[in-house]
Short mmCIF file of C-alpha atoms and ligand atoms in Angstrom, two decimals:
data_model
loop_
_atom_site.label_atom_id
_atom_site.label_comp_id
_atom_site.label_asym_id
_atom_site.label_seq_id
_atom_site.Cartn_x
_atom_site.Cartn_y
_atom_site.Cartn_z
CA MET P 29 76.22 -4.45 66.38
CA LYS P 30 72.76 -5.97 66.66
CA VAL P 31 72.27 -8.70 69.26
CA ILE P 32 69.37 -11.15 69.01
CA ILE P 33 68.18 -12.82 72.21
CA PRO P 34 65.48 -15.45 71.67
CA VAL P 35 63.27 -15.78 74.77
CA ALA P 36 60.04 -17.17 73.30
CA GLY P 37 60.30 -20.78 74.52
CA PHE P 38 58.03 -22.34 77.13
CA GLY P 39 60.78 -23.49 79.48
CA THR P 40 59.03 -26.81 80.04
CA ARG P 41 62.00 -28.33 81.84
CA LEU P 42 61.64 -25.73 84.58
CA ARG P 43 57.94 -26.20 85.22
CA PRO P 44 56.11 -25.39 87.45
CA HIS P 45 58.24 -22.22 87.80
CA THR P 46 57.74 -21.32 84.15
CA LEU P 47 53.95 -21.68 84.07
CA HIS P 48 53.37 -18.09 85.20
CA ASN P 49 56.83 -16.59 84.83
CA PRO P 50 59.00 -16.66 81.71
CA LYS P 51 62.13 -18.74 82.22
CA VAL P 52 64.49 -15.81 81.66
CA LEU P 53 62.97 -13.93 84.61
CA LEU P 54 63.67 -16.74 87.07
CA ASN P 55 66.05 -15.61 89.74
CA VAL P 56 69.59 -16.89 89.96
CA GLY P 57 72.16 -15.42 92.35
CA GLY P 58 69.74 -12.59 93.27
CA LYS P 59 68.73 -11.39 89.78
CA PRO P 60 66.65 -12.66 86.86
CA MET P 61 68.94 -14.59 84.50
CA ILE P 62 68.33 -12.20 81.57
CA HIS P 63 69.61 -9.32 83.74
CA TYR P 64 73.20 -10.62 83.61
CA ILE P 65 73.21 -10.92 79.80
CA ILE P 66 71.78 -7.45 79.19
CA ASN P 67 73.99 -5.88 81.83
CA GLN P 68 77.14 -7.22 80.18
CA LEU P 69 76.03 -6.13 76.69
CA ILE P 70 75.32 -2.59 77.89
CA LYS P 71 78.37 -2.32 80.16
CA ASP P 72 80.76 -3.53 77.44
CA LYS P 73 79.02 -1.31 74.85
CA ILE P 74 78.71 -4.33 72.54
CA ALA P 75 75.20 -3.73 71.27
CA SER P 76 73.82 -0.81 69.27
CA SER P 77 70.52 -2.65 69.28
CA ILE P 78 69.22 -5.54 71.41
CA ILE P 79 66.37 -7.51 69.88
CA LEU P 80 64.31 -9.74 72.15
CA VAL P 81 62.32 -12.42 70.35
CA THR P 82 59.35 -12.90 72.66
CA GLY P 83 56.36 -15.23 72.77
CA PHE P 84 54.82 -16.93 75.79
CA LEU P 85 54.62 -14.38 78.68
CA GLY P 86 56.61 -11.90 76.58
CA GLU P 87 54.86 -8.88 78.14
CA LYS P 88 56.41 -9.71 81.51
CA ILE P 89 59.89 -9.72 79.96
CA LYS P 90 59.24 -6.36 78.30
CA ASP P 91 57.93 -4.87 81.58
CA TYR P 92 60.99 -6.06 83.47
CA LEU P 93 63.62 -4.93 80.96
CA ASP P 94 62.04 -1.53 80.25
CA ASN P 95 61.98 -0.82 84.01
CA ALA P 96 65.38 -2.25 84.89
CA PHE P 97 67.50 -0.71 82.10
CA ASP P 98 67.84 2.71 80.54
CA PHE P 99 68.09 1.26 77.03
CA ARG P 100 65.71 1.10 74.07
CA PHE P 101 65.08 -2.56 73.32
CA ASP P 102 63.47 -3.91 70.16
CA TYR P 103 60.83 -6.58 70.71
CA VAL P 104 59.67 -8.89 67.94
CA GLU P 105 57.09 -11.59 68.41
CA GLN P 106 57.47 -15.25 67.56
CA ALA P 107 53.78 -16.14 67.47
CA GLU P 108 54.45 -19.87 67.64
CA ALA P 109 57.59 -21.48 69.11
CA LYS P 110 58.77 -23.28 65.98
CA GLY P 111 62.39 -23.62 67.04
CA LEU P 112 65.48 -21.51 67.59
CA GLY P 113 66.12 -21.05 63.85
CA HIS P 114 62.61 -19.68 63.37
CA ALA P 115 62.96 -17.44 66.44
CA VAL P 116 66.12 -15.86 65.03
CA TYR P 117 64.44 -15.39 61.64
CA CYS P 118 61.67 -13.37 63.33
CA ALA P 119 64.29 -10.68 64.09
CA LYS P 120 64.96 -10.10 60.38
CA LYS P 121 62.59 -7.13 60.13
CA VAL P 122 64.76 -5.08 62.51
CA PHE P 123 67.77 -5.40 60.17
CA LYS P 124 67.65 -2.45 57.77
CA ASN P 125 71.19 -2.98 56.52
CA LYS P 126 71.15 -6.70 55.81
CA ASN P 127 74.95 -6.94 55.81
CA ASP P 128 75.20 -6.05 59.50
CA GLU P 129 77.18 -8.28 61.80
CA VAL P 130 75.07 -10.01 64.40
CA MET P 131 75.44 -11.75 67.73
CA ILE P 132 72.94 -14.34 68.95
CA ILE P 133 72.74 -15.19 72.66
CA LEU P 134 70.30 -17.70 74.11
CA GLY P 135 68.23 -16.05 76.82
CA ASP P 136 68.60 -18.93 79.27
CA THR P 137 72.38 -19.23 79.14
CA LEU P 138 74.93 -17.02 80.91
CA PHE P 139 78.54 -16.67 79.84
CA ASP P 140 81.57 -15.66 81.82
CA VAL P 141 83.45 -14.52 78.72
CA ASP P 142 85.12 -11.45 77.28
CA LEU P 143 82.65 -10.59 74.49
CA LYS P 144 84.80 -7.71 73.21
CA ARG P 145 87.59 -10.20 72.52
CA MET P 146 85.23 -12.66 70.90
CA ILE P 147 84.01 -10.11 68.33
CA LYS P 148 87.55 -9.05 67.42
CA ASN P 149 87.75 -12.18 65.23
CA ASN P 150 88.18 -11.87 61.47
CA ASN P 151 85.79 -14.77 61.01
CA SER P 152 82.34 -15.62 62.22
CA VAL P 153 82.75 -17.62 65.44
CA ILE P 154 80.58 -20.14 67.24
CA GLY P 155 80.93 -20.54 71.02
CA VAL P 156 81.75 -24.13 72.01
CA LYS P 157 82.79 -26.10 75.06
CA THR P 158 84.24 -29.61 75.22
CA VAL P 159 81.79 -31.94 76.97
CA ASP P 160 82.00 -35.61 78.00
CA ASP P 161 78.68 -36.63 76.46
CA PRO P 162 77.69 -34.58 73.41
CA ARG P 163 74.39 -36.39 72.77
CA ARG P 164 72.26 -33.66 74.40
CA PHE P 165 73.86 -30.86 72.37
CA GLY P 166 74.63 -29.66 68.89
CA VAL P 167 78.34 -30.14 68.08
CA VAL P 168 80.81 -28.76 65.53
CA GLU P 169 83.37 -30.64 63.47
CA THR P 170 86.42 -28.75 62.19
CA ASP P 171 89.23 -29.17 59.66
CA SER P 172 92.95 -29.00 60.50
CA ASP P 173 92.90 -25.17 60.22
CA GLY P 174 90.09 -24.96 62.79
CA TYR P 175 87.35 -24.03 60.30
CA ILE P 176 83.97 -25.60 60.95
CA THR P 177 83.10 -28.25 58.37
CA ARG P 178 79.88 -29.59 59.83
CA PHE P 179 77.23 -28.94 62.48
CA VAL P 180 75.56 -31.98 64.04
CA GLU P 181 72.42 -31.46 66.15
CA LYS P 182 72.27 -33.93 69.08
CA PRO P 183 74.57 -36.62 67.60
CA ALA P 184 73.48 -40.22 68.06
CA SER P 185 75.79 -42.70 69.84
CA SER P 186 77.19 -43.91 66.49
CA GLU P 187 78.36 -40.37 65.71
CA ILE P 188 79.82 -39.55 69.12
CA SER P 189 83.40 -40.08 68.07
CA SER P 190 83.02 -37.22 65.60
CA SER P 191 83.26 -34.35 68.07
CA LYS P 192 82.74 -33.43 71.70
CA GLU P 193 82.72 -29.70 71.08
CA ALA P 194 79.23 -28.67 72.06
CA ILE P 195 77.58 -25.47 70.81
CA VAL P 196 76.84 -23.42 73.91
CA GLY P 197 74.43 -20.77 72.61
CA LEU P 198 76.66 -17.80 71.77
CA TYR P 199 77.20 -16.94 68.10
CA TYR P 200 78.95 -14.07 66.33
CA LEU P 201 78.22 -13.90 62.62
CA LYS P 202 79.79 -11.41 60.26
CA ASN P 203 76.96 -11.25 57.78
CA SER P 204 73.32 -11.21 58.81
CA ALA P 205 72.10 -11.31 55.17
CA LYS P 206 73.68 -14.76 54.71
CA LEU P 207 72.20 -15.92 58.02
CA PHE P 208 68.69 -14.83 57.10
CA SER P 209 68.85 -16.32 53.61
CA SER P 210 70.03 -19.66 55.08
CA LEU P 211 67.19 -19.55 57.61
CA GLU P 212 64.81 -18.87 54.72
CA TYR P 213 66.28 -21.84 52.87
CA ILE P 214 65.69 -24.30 55.74
CA MET P 215 62.16 -23.02 56.29
CA ASN P 216 61.19 -23.07 52.60
CA ASN P 217 62.54 -26.62 52.36
CA LYS P 218 60.92 -27.64 55.66
CA ILE P 219 64.23 -28.85 57.09
CA LYS P 220 63.38 -29.64 60.71
CA VAL P 221 64.88 -31.65 63.53
CA LYS P 222 62.43 -32.93 66.17
CA GLY P 223 59.70 -30.81 64.56
CA GLU P 224 61.63 -27.53 64.95
CA PHE P 225 63.60 -25.25 62.63
CA GLN P 226 67.11 -25.40 64.06
CA LEU P 227 69.70 -22.65 63.93
CA THR P 228 72.43 -25.27 63.37
CA ASP P 229 70.85 -26.32 60.05
CA ALA P 230 70.99 -22.71 58.84
CA LEU P 231 74.64 -22.42 59.97
CA GLU P 232 75.41 -25.65 58.13
CA ASN P 233 73.80 -24.18 55.02
CA MET P 234 75.95 -21.05 55.41
CA ILE P 235 79.20 -23.04 55.45
CA ASN P 236 77.99 -25.09 52.47
CA ASN P 237 77.71 -21.71 50.75
CA LYS P 238 81.37 -20.93 51.50
CA GLU P 239 80.92 -18.84 54.67
CA LYS P 240 83.99 -19.32 56.90
CA MET P 241 83.35 -19.99 60.59
CA LYS P 242 85.62 -20.94 63.47
CA LYS P 243 84.90 -22.37 66.87
CA TYR P 244 85.53 -20.20 69.92
CA PHE P 245 86.16 -21.95 73.23
CA ILE P 246 84.13 -20.68 76.18
CA ASP P 247 84.93 -21.96 79.64
CA GLY P 248 82.39 -19.95 81.59
CA TRP P 249 79.22 -21.53 80.23
CA LEU P 250 76.39 -21.31 82.73
CA ASP P 251 73.23 -23.07 81.59
CA CYS P 252 70.00 -22.19 83.41
CA GLY P 253 67.57 -24.42 81.52
CA LYS P 254 67.00 -27.21 84.08
CA PRO P 255 66.60 -27.26 87.89
CA GLU P 256 70.05 -28.79 88.46
CA THR P 257 71.85 -26.40 86.07
CA LEU P 258 69.96 -23.41 87.49
CA LEU P 259 71.23 -24.36 90.96
CA GLU P 260 74.74 -24.91 89.60
CA THR P 261 74.70 -21.46 88.01
CA ASN P 262 73.38 -20.05 91.29
CA ARG P 263 76.42 -21.48 93.09
CA TYR P 264 78.80 -20.07 90.47
CA LEU P 265 77.29 -16.57 90.65
CA LEU P 266 77.24 -16.53 94.46
CA ASN P 267 80.90 -17.54 94.55
CA LYS P 268 81.70 -14.61 92.27
CA SER P 269 79.50 -11.93 93.80
CA ASN P 270 80.40 -12.59 97.42
CA LYS P 271 83.83 -11.13 96.79
CA ASN P 272 82.31 -7.65 96.82
CA LYS P 273 79.40 -7.96 99.16
CA ALA P 274 76.74 -5.29 99.38
CA PRO P 275 75.56 -4.04 102.82
CA LYS P 276 72.99 -6.18 104.65
CA LYS P 277 69.35 -5.15 104.30
CA TYR P 278 67.76 -8.01 106.22
CA LYS P 279 66.89 -8.94 109.80
CA GLN P 280 68.70 -11.80 111.49
CA ILE P 281 67.81 -13.22 114.93
CA ASN P 282 69.77 -16.04 116.55
CA SER P 283 70.87 -17.42 113.19
CA ARG P 284 74.04 -18.38 111.35
CA ILE P 285 74.81 -17.37 107.77
CA THR P 286 77.49 -19.31 105.89
CA GLU P 287 78.77 -17.48 102.79
CA PRO P 288 78.41 -17.45 99.89
CA VAL P 289 74.75 -16.47 99.99
CA TYR P 290 72.46 -13.82 98.53
CA ILE P 291 69.89 -12.41 100.95
CA GLY P 292 67.56 -9.74 99.58
CA LYS P 293 65.82 -6.76 101.17
CA ASN P 294 63.33 -7.09 104.04
CA VAL P 295 64.11 -10.75 104.63
CA GLU P 296 63.63 -12.04 108.20
CA ILE P 297 65.72 -14.97 109.38
CA GLU P 298 65.11 -16.43 112.82
CA ASN P 299 66.64 -19.48 114.56
CA SER P 300 68.02 -20.71 111.26
CA ILE P 301 71.18 -21.75 109.45
CA ILE P 302 71.46 -20.33 105.94
CA GLY P 303 74.04 -21.25 103.31
CA PRO P 304 76.27 -21.95 101.71
CA TYR P 305 74.80 -21.28 98.26
CA ALA P 306 71.37 -20.08 99.31
CA THR P 307 69.64 -17.30 97.37
CA ILE P 308 66.84 -15.85 99.50
CA ASN P 309 65.00 -13.10 97.67
CA ASP P 310 63.21 -9.95 98.91
CA GLY P 311 60.58 -10.24 101.60
CA CYS P 312 61.08 -13.91 102.56
CA ILE P 313 60.57 -15.11 106.13
CA ILE P 314 62.68 -18.05 107.29
CA LYS P 315 62.11 -19.56 110.75
CA ASN P 316 63.62 -22.60 112.48
CA SER P 317 65.10 -23.88 109.23
CA ILE P 318 68.32 -25.02 107.62
CA ILE P 319 68.69 -24.02 103.96
CA ASP P 320 71.63 -24.50 101.62
CA ASN P 321 72.11 -24.80 97.84
CA SER P 322 68.63 -23.45 97.05
CA ILE P 323 66.80 -20.55 95.44
CA ILE P 324 63.81 -19.04 97.26
CA GLU P 325 61.86 -16.47 95.21
CA ASN P 326 60.34 -13.26 96.68
CA SER P 327 57.98 -13.19 99.66
CA SER P 328 58.00 -16.88 100.56
CA LEU P 329 57.68 -18.34 104.03
CA ILE P 330 59.79 -21.29 105.15
CA GLU P 331 59.23 -22.70 108.63
CA ASN P 332 60.64 -25.80 110.37
CA CYS P 333 62.34 -27.11 107.22
CA VAL P 334 65.67 -28.68 106.36
CA MET P 335 66.10 -27.84 102.70
CA SER P 336 68.74 -28.41 100.05
CA GLU P 337 68.78 -28.39 96.20
CA SER P 338 65.36 -26.75 96.24
CA ILE P 339 63.69 -24.07 94.13
CA ILE P 340 60.73 -22.32 95.77
CA GLY P 341 58.45 -20.04 93.76
CA GLU P 342 57.26 -16.56 94.74
CA GLY P 343 54.81 -16.24 97.62
CA ALA P 344 55.03 -19.93 98.47
CA SER P 345 54.61 -21.22 101.98
CA VAL P 346 56.45 -24.31 103.19
CA LYS P 347 55.70 -25.10 106.82
CA ARG P 348 56.29 -28.39 108.52
CA GLU P 349 55.14 -29.52 111.91
CA LEU P 350 57.90 -30.07 114.42
CA LEU P 351 58.17 -33.76 115.25
CA LYS P 352 56.85 -34.62 118.71
CA ILE P 353 58.04 -38.12 119.36
CA ASN P 354 58.03 -40.70 122.12
CA ILE P 355 59.71 -43.95 121.07
CA GLY P 356 61.52 -46.75 122.85
CA ASN P 357 64.95 -48.35 122.63
CA TYR P 358 66.07 -49.83 119.30
CA SER P 359 63.23 -48.21 117.35
CA GLU P 360 63.74 -47.33 113.66
CA ILE P 361 61.79 -44.66 111.80
P1 UTP J 5 65.40 -24.04 74.79
O1 UTP J 5 64.84 -25.12 73.96
O2 UTP J 5 66.53 -24.36 75.69
O3 UTP J 5 64.29 -23.34 75.69
O4 UTP J 5 65.79 -22.83 73.85
P2 UTP J 5 62.78 -23.67 75.93
O5 UTP J 5 62.13 -24.23 74.72
O6 UTP J 5 62.21 -22.43 76.51
O7 UTP J 5 62.89 -24.73 77.12
P3 UTP J 5 62.40 -26.24 77.27
O8 UTP J 5 63.25 -27.05 76.32
O9 UTP J 5 60.92 -26.28 76.94
O10 UTP J 5 62.66 -26.55 78.71
C1 UTP J 5 66.90 -21.96 74.09
C2 UTP J 5 66.47 -20.51 73.99
O11 UTP J 5 65.81 -20.29 72.74
C3 UTP J 5 64.52 -19.74 72.94
C4 UTP J 5 64.15 -20.10 74.37
O12 UTP J 5 63.24 -19.13 74.91
C5 UTP J 5 65.48 -20.10 75.08
O13 UTP J 5 65.83 -18.81 75.54
N1 UTP J 5 63.57 -20.27 71.93
C6 UTP J 5 63.53 -21.61 71.69
C7 UTP J 5 62.75 -19.41 71.25
O14 UTP J 5 62.79 -18.17 71.46
N2 UTP J 5 61.85 -19.92 70.34
C8 UTP J 5 61.78 -21.26 70.08
O15 UTP J 5 60.95 -21.65 69.22
C9 UTP J 5 62.65 -22.12 70.77
#
């Protein structure tokens, strides 16, 4: 099966980290987020072909994937980020047999899900998760047999009662020809939401043309699109990976490490308390600091800091002066 992974967005919500690095190469739990998606697809032998839709900083994604995996990826360019629907349409040229089945996975979203089971369905299925507040998401409405009757992109407050089943960014569609002709339809008719061609509008068009789709509940939905969700996903992955810990390749002097953590190669930790939930990547130096619930990219220096819920880019230096203080009784600072 062909798998389309759109990775052409700008990742504005994760700036400044995404100004020089594509979002999908940001590190979470010790690896770039895209690594987990590709690894699962290859390990589970799901994909005969993996198509990356690239744009901004796409060369960096290609360099990383071609070095990290022994797999021949297809890269197609989305010259302008005109929305997820448009990004998926850009992959059309790779589909020789237009009736292929297809999976679409957002590049900035990880899933703890059995993909093999998901694609055993007789119908097309759309990954969903029940959320408290659906206003930030696209949602699906279904009939009593569980078939999707409507897709609503970011429902307004008045529509909230309709459904709380948010679309999480994992789609399995039986017929790529119908997908591409629906995408063509929304683009020819300039059907846009917030200035972008949305995938949900094409899916809606497919069901209007009698395509049957069901929802598929996914519990392990790990969004990486915002600082707080990136850190949440980091915690989730560290909890999982610490069960089979790899041998230590870092130097530790007079320090305490509280699991779960990820500490990369050639890291030096001195007089510090690290963890829980700290990801410290290769070549970092940490001195006289306390760090938890944070991601520190390669080769950064942290000195005299107490740090939590932080994301530090590659090669950064965060040094604070130690406080020398001489104050009297009852003072407040
Ligand atoms: P998002 O809208 O979440 O990602 O799209 P973004 O646009 O990169 O991030 P923000 O909103 O500016 O912070 C979900 C996925 O779809 C891809 C993105 O790269 C991301 O992997 N995408 C989105 C495209 O490939 N092309 C687009 O035109 C839009």
